[in-house]
mmCIF file of C-alpha atoms in Angstrom:
data_model
loop_
_atom_site.group_PDB
_atom_site.id
_atom_site.type_symbol
_atom_site.label_atom_id
_atom_site.label_comp_id
_atom_site.label_asym_id
_atom_site.label_seq_id
_atom_site.Cartn_x
_atom_site.Cartn_y
_atom_site.Cartn_z
ATOM 1 C CA MET E 1 136.381 89.081 59.765
ATOM 2 C CA PRO E 2 140.225 87.990 59.049
ATOM 3 C CA GLN E 3 142.401 87.774 62.193
ATOM 4 C CA SER E 4 145.950 88.468 61.987
ATOM 5 C CA ALA E 5 148.249 85.475 61.979
ATOM 6 C CA GLY E 6 151.397 86.827 62.454
ATOM 7 C CA ALA E 7 152.260 86.182 58.701
ATOM 8 C CA ARG E 8 154.871 88.188 56.986
ATOM 9 C CA PRO E 9 153.718 91.729 55.770
ATOM 10 C CA GLY E 10 155.088 91.080 52.623
ATOM 11 C CA PHE E 11 152.559 88.509 51.684
ATOM 12 C CA VAL E 12 150.360 91.309 51.623
ATOM 13 C CA ASP E 13 151.141 92.656 48.319
ATOM 14 C CA ALA E 14 150.890 89.381 46.659
ATOM 15 C CA HIS E 15 147.427 88.464 48.134
ATOM 16 C CA ASN E 16 146.271 91.675 47.504
ATOM 17 C CA ASN E 17 147.447 91.573 43.453
ATOM 18 C CA LEU E 18 145.954 88.286 43.313
ATOM 19 C CA GLY E 19 142.777 89.637 44.695
ATOM 20 C CA ASN E 20 142.430 92.283 42.407
ATOM 21 C CA ALA E 21 143.099 89.846 39.393
ATOM 22 C CA GLN E 22 140.177 87.840 40.714
ATOM 23 C CA LEU E 23 137.963 90.463 41.046
ATOM 24 C CA ALA E 24 138.517 91.645 37.467
ATOM 25 C CA LEU E 25 137.620 87.820 36.619
ATOM 26 C CA GLU E 26 134.447 88.240 38.351
ATOM 27 C CA GLN E 27 135.548 85.463 41.071
ATOM 28 C CA TYR E 28 134.342 87.400 43.836
ATOM 29 C CA GLU E 29 134.385 84.742 46.467
ATOM 30 C CA ASP E 30 137.693 83.721 45.581
ATOM 31 C CA ALA E 31 138.878 87.703 45.821
ATOM 32 C CA LEU E 32 137.432 87.713 49.065
ATOM 33 C CA ALA E 33 139.369 85.059 50.320
ATOM 34 C CA SER E 34 142.413 86.522 48.886
ATOM 35 C CA PHE E 35 141.995 89.874 50.873
ATOM 36 C CA ASP E 36 141.199 88.088 54.009
ATOM 37 C CA ARG E 37 144.508 86.386 53.422
ATOM 38 C CA ALA E 38 146.151 90.000 53.056
ATOM 39 C CA LEU E 39 144.498 91.099 56.108
ATOM 40 C CA ASP E 40 145.808 88.125 58.152
ATOM 41 C CA ALA E 41 149.490 89.287 57.121
ATOM 42 C CA ASN E 42 148.776 93.038 58.036
ATOM 43 C CA PRO E 43 145.302 93.928 59.274
ATOM 44 C CA ARG E 44 146.217 97.237 59.394
ATOM 45 C CA SER E 45 146.657 97.622 55.387
ATOM 46 C CA PRO E 46 144.130 100.257 54.101
ATOM 47 C CA GLU E 47 144.257 98.962 50.412
ATOM 48 C CA ALA E 48 143.602 95.483 51.677
ATOM 49 C CA TRP E 49 140.285 96.580 53.597
ATOM 50 C CA ASN E 50 139.334 98.559 50.771
ATOM 51 C CA ASN E 51 139.830 95.715 48.447
ATOM 52 C CA ARG E 52 137.551 93.427 50.839
ATOM 53 C CA GLY E 53 134.861 95.853 50.807
ATOM 54 C CA THR E 54 134.452 95.982 47.000
ATOM 55 C CA ALA E 55 134.607 92.281 46.938
ATOM 56 C CA CYS E 56 131.933 92.306 49.480
ATOM 57 C CA LEU E 57 130.014 94.537 47.604
ATOM 58 C CA GLU E 58 129.777 92.463 44.703
ATOM 59 C CA LEU E 59 128.766 89.406 46.509
ATOM 60 C CA GLY E 60 125.731 91.622 48.128
ATOM 61 C CA ARG E 61 126.958 91.740 51.650
ATOM 62 C CA LEU E 62 126.526 95.367 52.043
ATOM 63 C CA ASP E 63 126.970 95.579 55.723
ATOM 64 C CA GLN E 64 130.307 93.683 55.635
ATOM 65 C CA ALA E 65 131.074 96.061 52.908
ATOM 66 C CA LEU E 66 130.414 99.210 54.608
ATOM 67 C CA GLU E 67 132.385 98.072 57.630
ATOM 68 C CA SER E 68 135.483 97.239 55.330
ATOM 69 C CA PHE E 69 135.344 100.468 53.917
ATOM 70 C CA ARG E 70 135.514 102.359 57.275
ATOM 71 C CA GLN E 71 138.214 100.170 58.550
ATOM 72 C CA ALA E 72 140.102 101.026 55.556
ATOM 73 C CA ALA E 73 139.368 104.872 56.169
ATOM 74 C CA ALA E 74 140.227 104.551 59.551
ATOM 75 C CA LYS E 75 143.850 102.768 58.920
ATOM 76 C CA SER E 76 144.845 106.015 57.016
ATOM 77 C CA SER E 77 143.955 109.636 57.030
ATOM 78 C CA VAL E 78 145.270 110.501 53.765
ATOM 79 C CA TYR E 79 143.588 107.333 51.851
ATOM 80 C CA VAL E 80 140.483 108.759 50.398
ATOM 81 C CA GLN E 81 139.191 106.099 48.015
ATOM 82 C CA PRO E 82 137.268 104.032 50.948
ATOM 83 C CA VAL E 83 135.676 107.241 52.067
ATOM 84 C CA TYR E 84 134.368 107.957 48.643
ATOM 85 C CA ASN E 85 133.018 104.108 48.201
ATOM 86 C CA GLU E 86 131.534 104.471 51.748
ATOM 87 C CA CYS E 87 129.630 107.332 50.457
ATOM 88 C CA LEU E 88 128.471 105.744 46.972
ATOM 89 C CA LEU E 89 127.278 102.728 49.198
ATOM 90 C CA LEU E 90 125.204 104.771 51.495
ATOM 91 C CA LEU E 91 123.511 106.507 48.469
ATOM 92 C CA LEU E 92 122.349 103.244 47.127
ATOM 93 C CA GLN E 93 121.108 101.931 50.609
ATOM 94 C CA GLY E 94 119.090 105.221 50.354
ATOM 95 C CA ARG E 95 120.577 106.643 53.081
ATOM 96 C CA TRP E 96 120.723 110.143 51.310
ATOM 97 C CA ALA E 97 121.823 112.816 53.809
ATOM 98 C CA GLU E 98 124.616 110.752 54.860
ATOM 99 C CA GLY E 99 125.698 109.697 51.611
ATOM 100 C CA TRP E 100 125.686 113.245 50.308
ATOM 101 C CA ALA E 101 127.495 114.924 53.155
ATOM 102 C CA LEU E 102 130.223 112.446 53.145
ATOM 103 C CA TYR E 103 130.349 112.521 49.005
ATOM 104 C CA GLU E 104 132.020 116.143 49.753
ATOM 105 C CA GLN E 105 135.263 114.226 50.579
ATOM 106 C CA ARG E 106 135.792 113.562 46.689
ATOM 107 C CA ARG E 107 137.369 117.131 46.765
ATOM 108 C CA ARG E 108 140.181 115.500 48.341
ATOM 109 C CA MET E 109 140.534 112.947 45.329
ATOM 110 C CA PRO E 110 143.544 113.656 43.171
ATOM 111 C CA ASN E 111 141.509 114.096 40.147
ATOM 112 C CA TRP E 112 139.676 116.782 41.594
ATOM 113 C CA VAL E 113 139.247 119.729 39.190
ATOM 114 C CA GLY E 114 139.997 122.746 41.619
ATOM 115 C CA THR E 115 137.646 125.170 43.422
ATOM 116 C CA PRO E 116 137.437 128.635 42.086
ATOM 117 C CA ASP E 117 138.128 131.860 43.732
ATOM 118 C CA GLY E 118 135.602 133.469 45.919
ATOM 119 C CA PRO E 119 132.670 132.228 48.437
ATOM 120 C CA GLU E 120 131.416 129.029 48.237
ATOM 121 C CA LEU E 121 127.375 128.541 48.221
ATOM 122 C CA GLU E 122 127.105 127.066 51.580
ATOM 123 C CA ARG E 123 123.195 127.671 52.443
ATOM 124 C CA LEU E 124 120.874 127.738 49.921
ATOM 125 C CA GLU E 125 119.165 131.070 51.399
ATOM 126 C CA ASP E 126 122.476 132.817 50.595
ATOM 127 C CA ALA E 127 121.543 132.176 46.908
ATOM 128 C CA ALA E 128 118.874 135.091 47.177
ATOM 129 C CA GLY E 129 119.352 137.893 44.753
ATOM 130 C CA ARG E 130 122.800 136.595 44.027
ATOM 131 C CA SER E 131 124.471 135.112 40.916
ATOM 132 C CA VAL E 132 125.747 131.529 41.323
ATOM 133 C CA LEU E 133 128.459 129.656 39.329
ATOM 134 C CA LEU E 134 128.051 126.002 39.067
ATOM 135 C CA TYR E 135 131.054 124.429 37.653
ATOM 136 C CA ALA E 136 130.843 120.822 36.164
ATOM 137 C CA GLU E 137 133.540 118.603 37.806
ATOM 138 C CA GLN E 138 133.437 115.170 36.480
ATOM 139 C CA GLY E 139 132.210 113.181 33.225
ATOM 140 C CA LEU E 140 129.696 114.077 30.685
ATOM 141 C CA GLY E 141 127.192 111.696 32.015
ATOM 142 C CA ASP E 142 127.498 113.078 35.197
ATOM 143 C CA THR E 143 126.801 116.608 33.912
ATOM 144 C CA LEU E 144 123.576 115.299 31.752
ATOM 145 C CA GLN E 145 122.496 113.486 34.991
ATOM 146 C CA PHE E 146 122.743 116.558 37.343
ATOM 147 C CA CYS E 147 122.170 119.791 35.231
ATOM 148 C CA ARG E 148 118.525 119.900 35.739
ATOM 149 C CA TYR E 149 119.175 120.491 39.339
ATOM 150 C CA ALA E 150 120.388 124.071 38.087
ATOM 151 C CA LEU E 151 116.505 124.609 37.345
ATOM 152 C CA LEU E 152 115.741 124.134 41.168
ATOM 153 C CA LEU E 153 118.564 126.368 42.212
ATOM 154 C CA ALA E 154 117.383 129.200 39.523
ATOM 155 C CA ALA E 155 114.262 129.364 41.977
ATOM 156 C CA HIS E 156 116.105 130.571 44.940
ATOM 157 C CA ALA E 157 119.156 132.659 43.333
ATOM 158 C CA GLY E 158 118.863 136.035 41.119
ATOM 159 C CA LYS E 159 121.024 134.103 38.516
ATOM 160 C CA VAL E 160 122.220 130.360 37.786
ATOM 161 C CA ILE E 161 125.564 130.155 35.230
ATOM 162 C CA LEU E 162 126.400 126.736 34.485
ATOM 163 C CA GLN E 163 130.049 126.209 33.397
ATOM 164 C CA ALA E 164 129.870 122.591 31.601
ATOM 165 C CA GLN E 165 132.151 120.676 29.091
ATOM 166 C CA ARG E 166 132.146 122.271 25.788
ATOM 167 C CA PRO E 167 130.443 119.415 23.553
ATOM 168 C CA LEU E 168 127.424 119.717 25.833
ATOM 169 C CA VAL E 169 127.030 123.303 25.623
ATOM 170 C CA PRO E 170 124.541 123.380 22.740
ATOM 171 C CA LEU E 171 122.163 120.703 24.187
ATOM 172 C CA LEU E 172 122.394 122.393 27.606
ATOM 173 C CA ARG E 173 121.503 125.910 26.367
ATOM 174 C CA GLN E 174 118.467 124.104 24.466
ATOM 175 C CA SER E 175 117.261 122.201 27.411
ATOM 176 C CA LEU E 176 117.977 124.690 30.432
ATOM 177 C CA SER E 177 115.968 128.001 29.838
ATOM 178 C CA GLY E 178 116.951 130.842 32.057
ATOM 179 C CA ILE E 179 120.109 129.233 33.007
ATOM 180 C CA GLU E 180 123.265 130.993 31.546
ATOM 181 C CA ILE E 181 125.581 128.030 29.606
ATOM 182 C CA ILE E 182 128.957 128.293 29.292
ATOM 183 C CA ALA E 183 131.914 126.019 28.133
ATOM 184 C CA ASN E 184 134.696 124.812 30.750
ATOM 185 C CA ASP E 185 137.429 126.211 28.605
ATOM 186 C CA GLU E 186 135.844 130.092 28.662
ATOM 187 C CA ASP E 187 136.415 132.887 30.710
ATOM 188 C CA ARG E 188 133.981 133.040 33.617
ATOM 189 C CA PRO E 189 131.622 135.782 34.147
ATOM 190 C CA ALA E 190 131.244 137.589 37.561
ATOM 191 C CA PHE E 191 129.532 135.606 39.876
ATOM 192 C CA ASP E 192 128.800 136.140 43.983
ATOM 193 C CA ARG E 193 128.659 132.411 45.002
ATOM 194 C CA HIS E 194 130.225 129.039 43.357
ATOM 195 C CA LEU E 195 129.256 125.550 43.846
ATOM 196 C CA PRO E 196 130.264 122.170 41.826
ATOM 197 C CA LEU E 197 127.551 120.897 40.260
ATOM 198 C CA MET E 198 127.076 117.575 41.943
ATOM 199 C CA SER E 199 126.992 119.167 45.485
ATOM 200 C CA LEU E 200 123.519 120.763 44.724
ATOM 201 C CA MET E 201 121.986 117.430 45.904
ATOM 202 C CA ARG E 202 123.159 117.925 49.364
ATOM 203 C CA LEU E 203 122.402 121.630 49.322
ATOM 204 C CA LEU E 204 118.675 121.168 48.213
ATOM 205 C CA GLY E 205 118.530 118.159 50.691
ATOM 206 C CA THR E 206 117.626 115.764 47.805
ATOM 207 C CA THR E 207 115.868 112.551 48.691
ATOM 208 C CA GLU E 208 114.407 109.677 46.636
ATOM 209 C CA ALA E 209 110.982 111.150 47.416
ATOM 210 C CA THR E 210 112.050 114.663 45.969
ATOM 211 C CA ILE E 211 114.370 113.522 43.086
ATOM 212 C CA LEU E 212 113.455 115.464 40.035
ATOM 213 C CA ALA E 213 111.838 112.583 37.983
ATOM 214 C CA SER E 214 110.116 114.721 35.347
ATOM 215 C CA VAL E 215 111.231 113.654 31.635
ATOM 216 C CA PRO E 216 112.557 114.354 29.043
ATOM 217 C CA TYR E 217 114.389 117.088 30.470
ATOM 218 C CA LEU E 218 117.413 117.463 27.926
ATOM 219 C CA LYS E 219 116.079 118.721 24.348
ATOM 220 C CA ALA E 220 117.843 118.282 21.388
ATOM 221 C CA GLU E 221 117.621 120.418 18.253
ATOM 222 C CA SER E 222 115.005 118.523 16.202
ATOM 223 C CA GLY E 223 117.537 118.951 13.151
ATOM 224 C CA GLN E 224 120.395 117.064 14.647
ATOM 225 C CA VAL E 225 117.984 114.452 16.047
ATOM 226 C CA GLU E 226 116.745 113.709 12.487
ATOM 227 C CA ALA E 227 120.316 114.008 11.229
ATOM 228 C CA TRP E 228 121.541 111.246 13.751
ATOM 229 C CA ARG E 229 118.566 109.107 13.335
ATOM 230 C CA ALA E 230 119.043 109.025 9.544
ATOM 231 C CA ARG E 231 122.737 108.491 10.217
ATOM 232 C CA LEU E 232 122.706 105.707 12.771
ATOM 233 C CA GLY E 233 119.646 103.724 11.761
ATOM 234 C CA ARG E 234 118.838 100.649 13.632
ATOM 235 C CA THR E 235 122.414 101.001 15.356
ATOM 236 C CA ALA E 236 121.056 103.767 17.580
ATOM 237 C CA SER E 237 119.661 101.117 20.098
ATOM 238 C CA ARG E 238 123.224 100.022 20.399
ATOM 239 C CA LEU E 239 125.051 102.870 21.172
ATOM 240 C CA ALA E 240 126.268 103.182 24.967
ATOM 241 C CA SER E 241 128.674 105.703 26.387
ATOM 242 C CA SER E 242 131.743 104.257 28.348
ATOM 243 C CA GLY E 243 133.339 105.893 31.314
ATOM 244 C CA ARG E 244 136.857 107.489 30.348
ATOM 245 C CA ALA E 245 135.991 107.679 26.576
ATOM 246 C CA ALA E 246 132.698 109.580 27.417
ATOM 247 C CA ARG E 247 134.694 112.112 29.333
ATOM 248 C CA GLU E 248 136.787 112.895 25.931
ATOM 249 C CA GLY E 249 133.641 112.966 24.149
ATOM 250 C CA GLN E 250 134.137 109.523 22.278
ATOM 251 C CA TRP E 251 131.151 107.105 21.944
ATOM 252 C CA ILE E 252 131.365 103.824 21.443
ATOM 253 C CA ALA E 253 129.170 101.194 19.764
ATOM 254 C CA VAL E 254 128.443 98.086 21.176
ATOM 255 C CA ALA E 255 126.632 95.083 19.813
ATOM 256 C CA PRO E 256 124.423 93.447 21.589
ATOM 257 C CA ILE E 257 124.086 95.237 24.674
ATOM 258 C CA ARG E 258 124.297 92.744 27.556
ATOM 259 C CA TRP E 259 122.542 94.696 30.550
ATOM 260 C CA ARG E 260 124.412 93.648 34.191
ATOM 261 C CA ARG E 261 124.201 94.959 37.266
ATOM 262 C CA ARG E 262 127.206 96.859 37.796
ATOM 263 C CA HIS E 263 128.886 99.425 40.579
ATOM 264 C CA PRO E 264 131.145 102.200 40.252
ATOM 265 C CA TRP E 265 133.420 100.895 43.305
ATOM 266 C CA ARG E 266 136.686 101.568 43.037
ATOM 267 C CA ARG E 267 139.427 98.947 44.058
ATOM 268 C CA SER E 268 142.988 99.985 45.549
ATOM 269 C CA PRO E 269 145.745 99.265 42.652
ATOM 270 C CA ALA E 270 148.064 96.733 42.849
ATOM 271 C CA CYS E 271 150.814 97.340 45.680
ATOM 272 C CA ASP E 272 154.523 98.036 44.518
#
């Protein structure tokens, strides 16, 4: 672990910025050394600790990454990014109960979609005989991944309404029988309880042993399948969604795809 060397605090920005550049170039050992130098200059820098955790994680040093994220969170009560990174790391390690509980802290992130008025669904048994609004909160891929859990909730609730991104509405209506699907730009019908979609994993107590693994659970209209197969031909295997673009309903063709193990860890931006 880095030790304070009494260096000038102003050096933190330079070392932190250099480390971010080295992360982008996948020079992870060099990046780690830069973040350690930043922490030599100021061991209380939450950004440098968070970035150190990212470098450790890319190097496969999960215990060091977890400790760095926790150090970052301890240095600032308003800096949410290391808490978010910690929860993702816990999930990666299979510590599902801890990870999903900590994942609730995402509501403190600046890009949080907001919470509807009315009581939230806090316990699964409270869904009995009630209508529950689930609302998509992140990207298209997250909605496609977690929408299947609405079916589990429906077994406990009187009615389940899923509010999702408009481009996904036809597919979800085709796929999720018994779930009322509305677009995120539509007025919401009356409901008794609400819950963000990705909080369902915590509420249901999902573990690796109980994860919904029956596939396919998405069912496109046959006419659409044939139309896109004819349109794309051989390029269909080279289509991939890409983070921010996917959230805007765009798709990017890449050729060829190189599979590489990646993590959604967030580093801190360059300091001013």
